[in-house]
mmCIF file of C-alpha atoms and ligand atoms in Angstrom:
data_model
loop_
_atom_site.group_PDB
_atom_site.id
_atom_site.type_symbol
_atom_site.label_atom_id
_atom_site.label_comp_id
_atom_site.label_asym_id
_atom_site.label_seq_id
_atom_site.Cartn_x
_atom_site.Cartn_y
_atom_site.Cartn_z
ATOM 1 C CA MET O 1 -24.833 9.816 10.810
ATOM 2 C CA ALA O 2 -25.258 9.000 14.451
ATOM 3 C CA GLU O 3 -29.383 10.192 14.359
ATOM 4 C CA ILE O 4 -29.635 8.273 11.249
ATOM 5 C CA MET O 5 -28.010 5.069 12.601
ATOM 6 C CA LYS O 6 -30.281 5.474 16.147
ATOM 7 C CA LEU O 7 -33.351 5.714 14.037
ATOM 8 C CA ALA O 8 -32.286 3.027 11.814
ATOM 9 C CA ASN O 9 -31.811 0.998 15.111
ATOM 10 C CA LYS O 10 -34.946 1.639 16.350
ATOM 11 C CA HIS O 11 -37.088 0.720 13.407
ATOM 12 C CA LEU O 12 -35.076 -2.200 12.375
ATOM 13 C CA ILE O 13 -33.661 -0.417 8.958
ATOM 14 C CA PRO O 14 -30.881 -1.657 7.089
ATOM 15 C CA VAL O 15 -27.999 0.486 6.456
ATOM 16 C CA THR O 16 -25.233 0.491 3.954
ATOM 17 C CA PRO O 17 -22.541 2.511 3.981
ATOM 18 C CA ARG O 18 -20.984 3.255 0.442
ATOM 19 C CA GLY O 19 -17.690 4.665 -0.837
ATOM 20 C CA GLY O 20 -16.428 5.045 -3.827
ATOM 21 C CA GLY O 21 -18.168 1.841 -5.220
ATOM 22 C CA SER O 22 -15.434 0.184 -6.184
ATOM 23 C CA GLY O 23 -15.681 -3.145 -3.726
ATOM 24 C CA LEU O 24 -15.379 -6.304 -5.681
ATOM 25 C CA ALA O 25 -17.640 -7.983 -2.983
ATOM 26 C CA GLY O 26 -20.189 -5.588 -4.004
ATOM 27 C CA GLY O 27 -20.412 -4.859 -0.247
ATOM 28 C CA ALA O 28 -21.788 -1.366 -1.155
ATOM 29 C CA VAL O 29 -24.994 -2.495 -2.499
ATOM 30 C CA ALA O 30 -27.916 -1.932 -0.343
ATOM 31 C CA LEU O 31 -29.550 -5.731 -1.102
ATOM 32 C CA LYS O 32 -31.592 -5.177 1.700
ATOM 33 C CA GLY O 33 -33.074 -2.319 0.908
ATOM 34 C CA GLY O 34 -33.025 0.704 3.458
ATOM 35 C CA ILE O 35 -30.442 3.278 3.605
ATOM 36 C CA LEU O 36 -27.784 3.412 1.286
ATOM 37 C CA LEU O 37 -25.524 6.042 3.036
ATOM 38 C CA ASP O 38 -23.198 7.660 0.993
ATOM 39 C CA LEU O 39 -20.444 9.342 2.362
ATOM 40 C CA VAL O 40 -19.349 11.879 -0.471
ATOM 41 C CA ARG O 41 -19.765 15.015 0.844
ATOM 42 C CA MET O 42 -17.795 13.879 3.778
ATOM 43 C CA ASN O 43 -14.746 14.914 1.819
ATOM 44 C CA ARG O 44 -12.493 16.802 4.275
ATOM 45 C CA ILE O 45 -8.839 16.485 4.716
ATOM 46 C CA ILE O 46 -8.735 18.197 8.346
ATOM 47 C CA HIS O 47 -5.421 18.043 9.386
ATOM 48 C CA VAL O 48 -1.444 17.212 8.059
ATOM 49 C CA ASP O 49 0.880 17.006 10.712
ATOM 50 C CA ILE O 50 4.466 17.185 9.085
ATOM 51 C CA ALA O 51 6.936 16.543 12.293
ATOM 52 C CA ALA O 52 4.342 14.108 13.488
ATOM 53 C CA LYS O 53 3.972 12.086 10.187
ATOM 54 C CA TYR O 54 0.263 11.943 10.265
ATOM 55 C CA MET O 55 -2.744 12.879 8.916
ATOM 56 C CA ILE O 56 -6.366 13.557 10.051
ATOM 57 C CA VAL O 57 -9.418 13.099 7.198
ATOM 58 C CA GLU O 58 -13.222 12.092 6.922
ATOM 59 C CA ALA O 59 -14.068 8.807 5.598
ATOM 60 C CA ALA O 60 -14.807 9.757 1.776
ATOM 61 C CA VAL O 61 -11.566 11.154 0.923
ATOM 62 C CA ARG O 62 -10.087 9.593 -2.048
ATOM 63 C CA THR O 63 -7.423 7.750 -1.757
ATOM 64 C CA LEU O 64 -5.481 9.478 -4.709
ATOM 65 C CA ASP O 65 -5.993 12.700 -2.759
ATOM 66 C CA ILE O 66 -4.428 11.378 0.754
ATOM 67 C CA GLN O 67 -1.695 10.336 -1.644
ATOM 68 C CA ASN O 68 -1.454 13.550 -3.549
ATOM 69 C CA GLU O 69 -1.430 15.600 -0.524
ATOM 70 C CA ALA O 70 1.099 13.908 1.613
ATOM 71 C CA LYS O 71 3.383 13.964 -1.396
ATOM 72 C CA ARG O 72 2.976 17.499 -1.610
ATOM 73 C CA HIS O 73 4.584 17.836 2.134
ATOM 74 C CA GLY O 74 7.434 15.582 1.210
ATOM 75 C CA LEU O 75 5.792 12.266 2.810
ATOM 76 C CA LEU O 76 4.330 8.959 1.972
ATOM 77 C CA TYR O 77 0.508 7.306 2.843
ATOM 78 C CA ALA O 78 1.765 3.508 1.902
ATOM 79 C CA GLY O 79 -2.142 2.592 1.330
ATOM 80 C CA ASP O 80 -2.222 2.310 -2.330
ATOM 81 C CA PRO O 81 -4.613 -0.163 -4.037
ATOM 82 C CA CYS O 82 -4.879 0.049 -7.878
ATOM 83 C CA SER O 83 -8.294 1.814 -7.404
ATOM 84 C CA SER O 84 -6.914 4.530 -5.409
ATOM 85 C CA ASP O 85 -8.414 7.414 -8.161
ATOM 86 C CA ASP O 86 -11.721 5.325 -7.465
ATOM 87 C CA CYS O 87 -11.955 4.301 -3.963
ATOM 88 C CA VAL O 88 -12.223 6.292 -0.451
ATOM 89 C CA ILE O 89 -10.401 5.901 2.566
ATOM 90 C CA ALA O 90 -13.356 4.712 4.426
ATOM 91 C CA GLY O 91 -14.141 2.166 2.031
ATOM 92 C CA ASN O 92 -10.353 1.085 1.769
ATOM 93 C CA VAL O 93 -10.312 0.733 5.681
ATOM 94 C CA ALA O 94 -13.577 -1.480 5.674
ATOM 95 C CA THR O 95 -11.794 -4.040 3.171
ATOM 96 C CA ASN O 96 -8.713 -3.622 4.576
ATOM 97 C CA ALA O 97 -7.506 -2.768 0.927
ATOM 98 C CA GLY O 98 -4.147 -3.836 -0.066
ATOM 99 C CA GLY O 99 -2.098 -3.043 -3.260
ATOM 100 C CA ASN O 100 1.519 -2.218 -4.467
ATOM 101 C CA LYS O 101 2.872 -1.386 -1.408
ATOM 102 C CA ALA O 102 1.479 -3.421 0.996
ATOM 103 C CA VAL O 103 4.547 -6.115 1.046
ATOM 104 C CA LYS O 104 6.978 -3.032 2.261
ATOM 105 C CA TYR O 105 4.490 -1.157 4.320
ATOM 106 C CA GLY O 106 1.461 -3.639 5.235
ATOM 107 C CA VAL O 107 -2.387 -3.248 4.383
ATOM 108 C CA THR O 108 -4.727 -0.338 5.438
ATOM 109 C CA ALA O 109 -5.118 -1.190 8.840
ATOM 110 C CA ASP O 110 -1.382 -0.888 9.695
ATOM 111 C CA GLN O 111 -1.693 2.634 8.369
ATOM 112 C CA ILE O 112 -3.873 3.470 10.969
ATOM 113 C CA TYR O 113 -3.612 5.543 14.018
ATOM 114 C CA GLU O 114 -6.477 6.359 14.890
ATOM 115 C CA LEU O 115 -10.400 5.333 13.369
ATOM 116 C CA GLU O 116 -14.039 7.451 14.461
ATOM 117 C CA ILE O 117 -17.163 4.874 13.808
ATOM 118 C CA VAL O 118 -20.501 5.232 14.487
ATOM 119 C CA THR O 119 -21.847 2.196 16.075
ATOM 120 C CA PRO O 120 -24.961 0.624 14.978
ATOM 121 C CA GLN O 121 -26.679 2.282 18.037
ATOM 122 C CA GLY O 122 -25.436 5.490 17.035
ATOM 123 C CA LYS O 123 -22.918 5.961 19.473
ATOM 124 C CA ILE O 124 -19.965 7.545 18.468
ATOM 125 C CA LEU O 125 -16.305 6.369 19.452
ATOM 126 C CA THR O 126 -12.940 6.311 18.670
ATOM 127 C CA LEU O 127 -10.556 3.509 18.653
ATOM 128 C CA GLY O 128 -6.880 3.712 19.275
ATOM 129 C CA GLY O 129 -4.985 6.376 19.266
ATOM 130 C CA ARG O 130 -1.953 8.512 18.086
ATOM 131 C CA LEU O 131 0.806 6.298 19.505
ATOM 132 C CA LYS O 132 3.397 3.644 18.247
ATOM 133 C CA LYS O 133 3.761 2.031 21.272
ATOM 134 C CA ASN O 134 -0.371 1.484 21.764
ATOM 135 C CA SER O 135 -0.908 -1.566 23.650
ATOM 136 C CA THR O 136 -4.306 -0.915 25.700
ATOM 137 C CA GLY O 137 -7.272 -3.253 25.329
ATOM 138 C CA TYR O 138 -8.372 -4.969 22.205
ATOM 139 C CA SER O 139 -7.211 -4.281 18.857
ATOM 140 C CA LEU O 140 -10.582 -2.961 17.623
ATOM 141 C CA ILE O 141 -8.829 -0.817 14.745
ATOM 142 C CA LYS O 142 -8.076 -4.307 13.051
ATOM 143 C CA LEU O 143 -11.767 -5.974 13.935
ATOM 144 C CA ILE O 144 -13.196 -2.943 12.138
ATOM 145 C CA ALA O 145 -10.373 -3.101 9.208
ATOM 146 C CA GLY O 146 -11.863 -5.624 6.775
ATOM 147 C CA SER O 147 -15.267 -5.413 8.425
ATOM 148 C CA GLU O 148 -17.095 -4.410 5.411
ATOM 149 C CA GLY O 149 -19.540 -1.726 6.954
ATOM 150 C CA THR O 150 -20.876 -4.647 9.184
ATOM 151 C CA LEU O 151 -20.085 -3.282 12.752
ATOM 152 C CA GLY O 152 -20.042 0.285 12.351
ATOM 153 C CA ILE O 153 -19.975 3.457 9.966
ATOM 154 C CA ILE O 154 -16.130 4.773 9.796
ATOM 155 C CA THR O 155 -16.683 8.401 9.585
ATOM 156 C CA LYS O 156 -13.065 9.608 10.613
ATOM 157 C CA ILE O 157 -9.226 8.355 10.178
ATOM 158 C CA THR O 158 -6.270 9.375 11.496
ATOM 159 C CA LEU O 159 -3.675 8.063 9.014
ATOM 160 C CA LYS O 160 0.571 7.217 9.239
ATOM 161 C CA LEU O 161 2.508 8.988 6.955
ATOM 162 C CA GLN O 162 6.206 7.711 6.186
ATOM 163 C CA LYS O 163 9.293 9.075 5.047
ATOM 164 C CA LEU O 164 8.724 9.695 0.935
ATOM 165 C CA ALA O 165 11.852 7.641 -0.412
ATOM 166 C CA PRO O 166 13.845 9.627 -3.524
ATOM 167 C CA LEU O 167 12.042 8.986 -6.868
ATOM 168 C CA LEU O 168 13.607 5.348 -8.039
ATOM 169 C CA PRO O 169 13.341 4.272 -11.781
ATOM 170 C CA ASN O 170 10.968 1.190 -12.145
ATOM 171 C CA PHE O 171 11.830 -1.798 -13.930
ATOM 172 C CA LEU O 172 10.608 -5.192 -14.573
ATOM 173 C CA ALA O 173 13.062 -8.282 -14.505
ATOM 174 C CA ILE O 174 12.211 -11.611 -15.670
ATOM 175 C CA PHE O 175 13.175 -15.011 -13.711
ATOM 176 C CA PRO O 176 13.432 -18.427 -14.429
ATOM 177 C CA ASN O 177 11.091 -19.592 -11.852
ATOM 178 C CA LEU O 178 9.580 -18.514 -8.703
ATOM 179 C CA ALA O 179 12.605 -19.553 -5.906
ATOM 180 C CA ALA O 180 14.904 -17.394 -7.851
ATOM 181 C CA ALA O 181 12.459 -14.652 -8.036
ATOM 182 C CA VAL O 182 11.746 -14.571 -4.309
ATOM 183 C CA THR O 183 15.938 -14.068 -2.961
ATOM 184 C CA LEU O 184 15.627 -10.783 -4.197
ATOM 185 C CA VAL O 185 12.641 -9.484 -2.594
ATOM 186 C CA GLU O 186 14.413 -8.378 0.574
ATOM 187 C CA ALA O 187 17.315 -6.543 -1.570
ATOM 188 C CA LEU O 188 14.231 -4.747 -3.389
ATOM 189 C CA LEU O 189 12.749 -3.429 -0.091
ATOM 190 C CA ALA O 190 15.571 -2.213 1.191
ATOM 191 C CA GLU O 191 15.619 0.010 -1.748
ATOM 192 C CA LYS O 192 11.780 0.169 -3.318
ATOM 193 C CA ASN O 193 8.195 0.586 -1.896
ATOM 194 C CA ALA O 194 6.935 -1.203 -4.387
ATOM 195 C CA LEU O 195 6.828 -5.220 -5.785
ATOM 196 C CA GLU O 196 4.577 -6.772 -7.561
ATOM 197 C CA MET O 197 4.897 -10.245 -9.296
ATOM 198 C CA PHE O 198 3.205 -12.164 -12.143
ATOM 199 C CA CYS O 199 3.558 -15.705 -12.262
HETATM 200 C C1 FAD B 1 -9.746 -1.443 -11.040
HETATM 201 C C2 FAD B 1 -9.875 -1.807 -9.416
HETATM 202 C C3 FAD B 1 -8.021 -1.983 -9.007
HETATM 203 C C4 FAD B 1 -8.587 -2.541 -7.352
HETATM 204 N N1 FAD B 1 -7.162 -2.613 -6.737
HETATM 205 C C5 FAD B 1 -7.304 -2.946 -5.398
HETATM 206 C C6 FAD B 1 -6.575 -3.481 -5.123
HETATM 207 O O1 FAD B 1 -5.121 -3.382 -5.343
HETATM 208 N N2 FAD B 1 -6.018 -3.943 -3.967
HETATM 209 C C7 FAD B 1 -7.363 -3.608 -2.889
HETATM 210 O O2 FAD B 1 -7.373 -4.494 -1.782
HETATM 211 N N3 FAD B 1 -8.406 -3.797 -3.494
HETATM 212 C C8 FAD B 1 -8.835 -3.615 -4.934
HETATM 213 N N4 FAD B 1 -9.452 -3.270 -5.735
HETATM 214 C C9 FAD B 1 -11.021 -3.162 -4.804
HETATM 215 C C10 FAD B 1 -11.511 -2.069 -3.953
HETATM 216 O O3 FAD B 1 -11.294 -0.797 -4.793
HETATM 217 C C11 FAD B 1 -11.354 -1.656 -2.656
HETATM 218 O O4 FAD B 1 -11.780 -2.536 -2.180
HETATM 219 C C12 FAD B 1 -11.533 -0.643 -2.015
HETATM 220 O O5 FAD B 1 -10.627 -0.280 -0.925
HETATM 221 C C13 FAD B 1 -12.819 -0.075 -1.941
HETATM 222 O O6 FAD B 1 -13.270 0.906 -1.568
HETATM 223 P P1 FAD B 1 -14.459 2.233 -2.031
HETATM 224 O O7 FAD B 1 -14.414 3.567 -1.611
HETATM 225 O O8 FAD B 1 -14.671 1.900 -3.624
HETATM 226 O O9 FAD B 1 -15.497 1.281 -1.133
HETATM 227 P P2 FAD B 1 -17.117 0.530 -1.912
HETATM 228 O O10 FAD B 1 -16.972 -0.131 -2.909
HETATM 229 O O11 FAD B 1 -17.995 1.771 -2.036
HETATM 230 O O12 FAD B 1 -17.364 -0.282 -0.254
HETATM 231 C C14 FAD B 1 -16.421 -1.240 0.081
HETATM 232 C C15 FAD B 1 -17.025 -2.036 1.381
HETATM 233 O O13 FAD B 1 -17.085 -0.654 2.161
HETATM 234 C C16 FAD B 1 -17.991 -0.760 3.060
HETATM 235 N N5 FAD B 1 -18.179 0.937 2.874
HETATM 236 C C17 FAD B 1 -17.705 2.116 2.696
HETATM 237 N N6 FAD B 1 -17.807 3.048 3.272
HETATM 238 C C18 FAD B 1 -17.689 3.060 5.057
HETATM 239 C C19 FAD B 1 -17.984 3.798 5.619
HETATM 240 N N7 FAD B 1 -17.802 4.747 5.758
HETATM 241 N N8 FAD B 1 -17.999 2.745 6.769
HETATM 242 C C20 FAD B 1 -18.162 1.550 7.327
HETATM 243 N N9 FAD B 1 -17.898 0.844 6.039
HETATM 244 C C21 FAD B 1 -17.815 1.235 4.460
HETATM 245 C C22 FAD B 1 -19.372 -0.778 2.291
HETATM 246 O O14 FAD B 1 -20.420 -0.865 2.886
HETATM 247 C C23 FAD B 1 -18.735 -2.178 1.580
HETATM 248 O O15 FAD B 1 -19.097 -3.039 2.151
HETATM 249 C C24 FAD B 1 -9.683 -2.778 -6.908
HETATM 250 C C25 FAD B 1 -11.280 -2.749 -7.692
HETATM 251 C C26 FAD B 1 -10.805 -2.536 -8.582
HETATM 252 C C27 FAD B 1 -12.276 -1.713 -9.496
#
């Protein structure tokens, strides 16, 4: 990946990284030609640490496979875009995807301990760290999250995992107005991990 980026940089060839191709902004379409970097073969789950609750994955692991792998170990990966069976984790990072569990656990940027990226100049950088209390320097993970491939190629991600909540039933509640519905949010989130509202 680094060699491709060095070559592209030297010859000013546009590079467009592509994950699952489900992004609605069309960022994975190589409109300017050049190199379309399909990372499909970078699909290994490298390590799951059950005690410390984290998982290290390559860029193109399908989000659903990450969720299932965490569940297999009694843990939760809280990133949950509705396209999880089609998208991959680097695409989620590059779009800072939200999803069903975002109200409780935050968006994709909130699920990341560490990111490995290849810069446009071909340098391999590791951003962030596997620490809860990480307050050193600029928050570069938040800069990369949502950057749609414009700042570098995401190659490896260390994801936070959560304790898996016991299986609870889904239910649909109908409220007379928005104000009445939001009064229940806090109580619901104490028990459940996902919440969607339709108006
Ligand atoms: C049915 C459906 C439901 C959806 N539900 C949600 C939802 O609930 N929440 C939500 O936020 N979005 C949702 N989306 C949008 C989309 O699925 C997400 O944006 C998803 O995160 C994109 O991931 P992808 O792997 O498909 O990325 P792609 O579409 O392949 O790429 C998206 C962007 O990421 C960049 N990119 C891809 N890989 C890399 C990489 N390795 N390094 C750097 N940049 C990279 C691409 O260049 C592009 O700019 C939905 C889409 C569909 C079709």
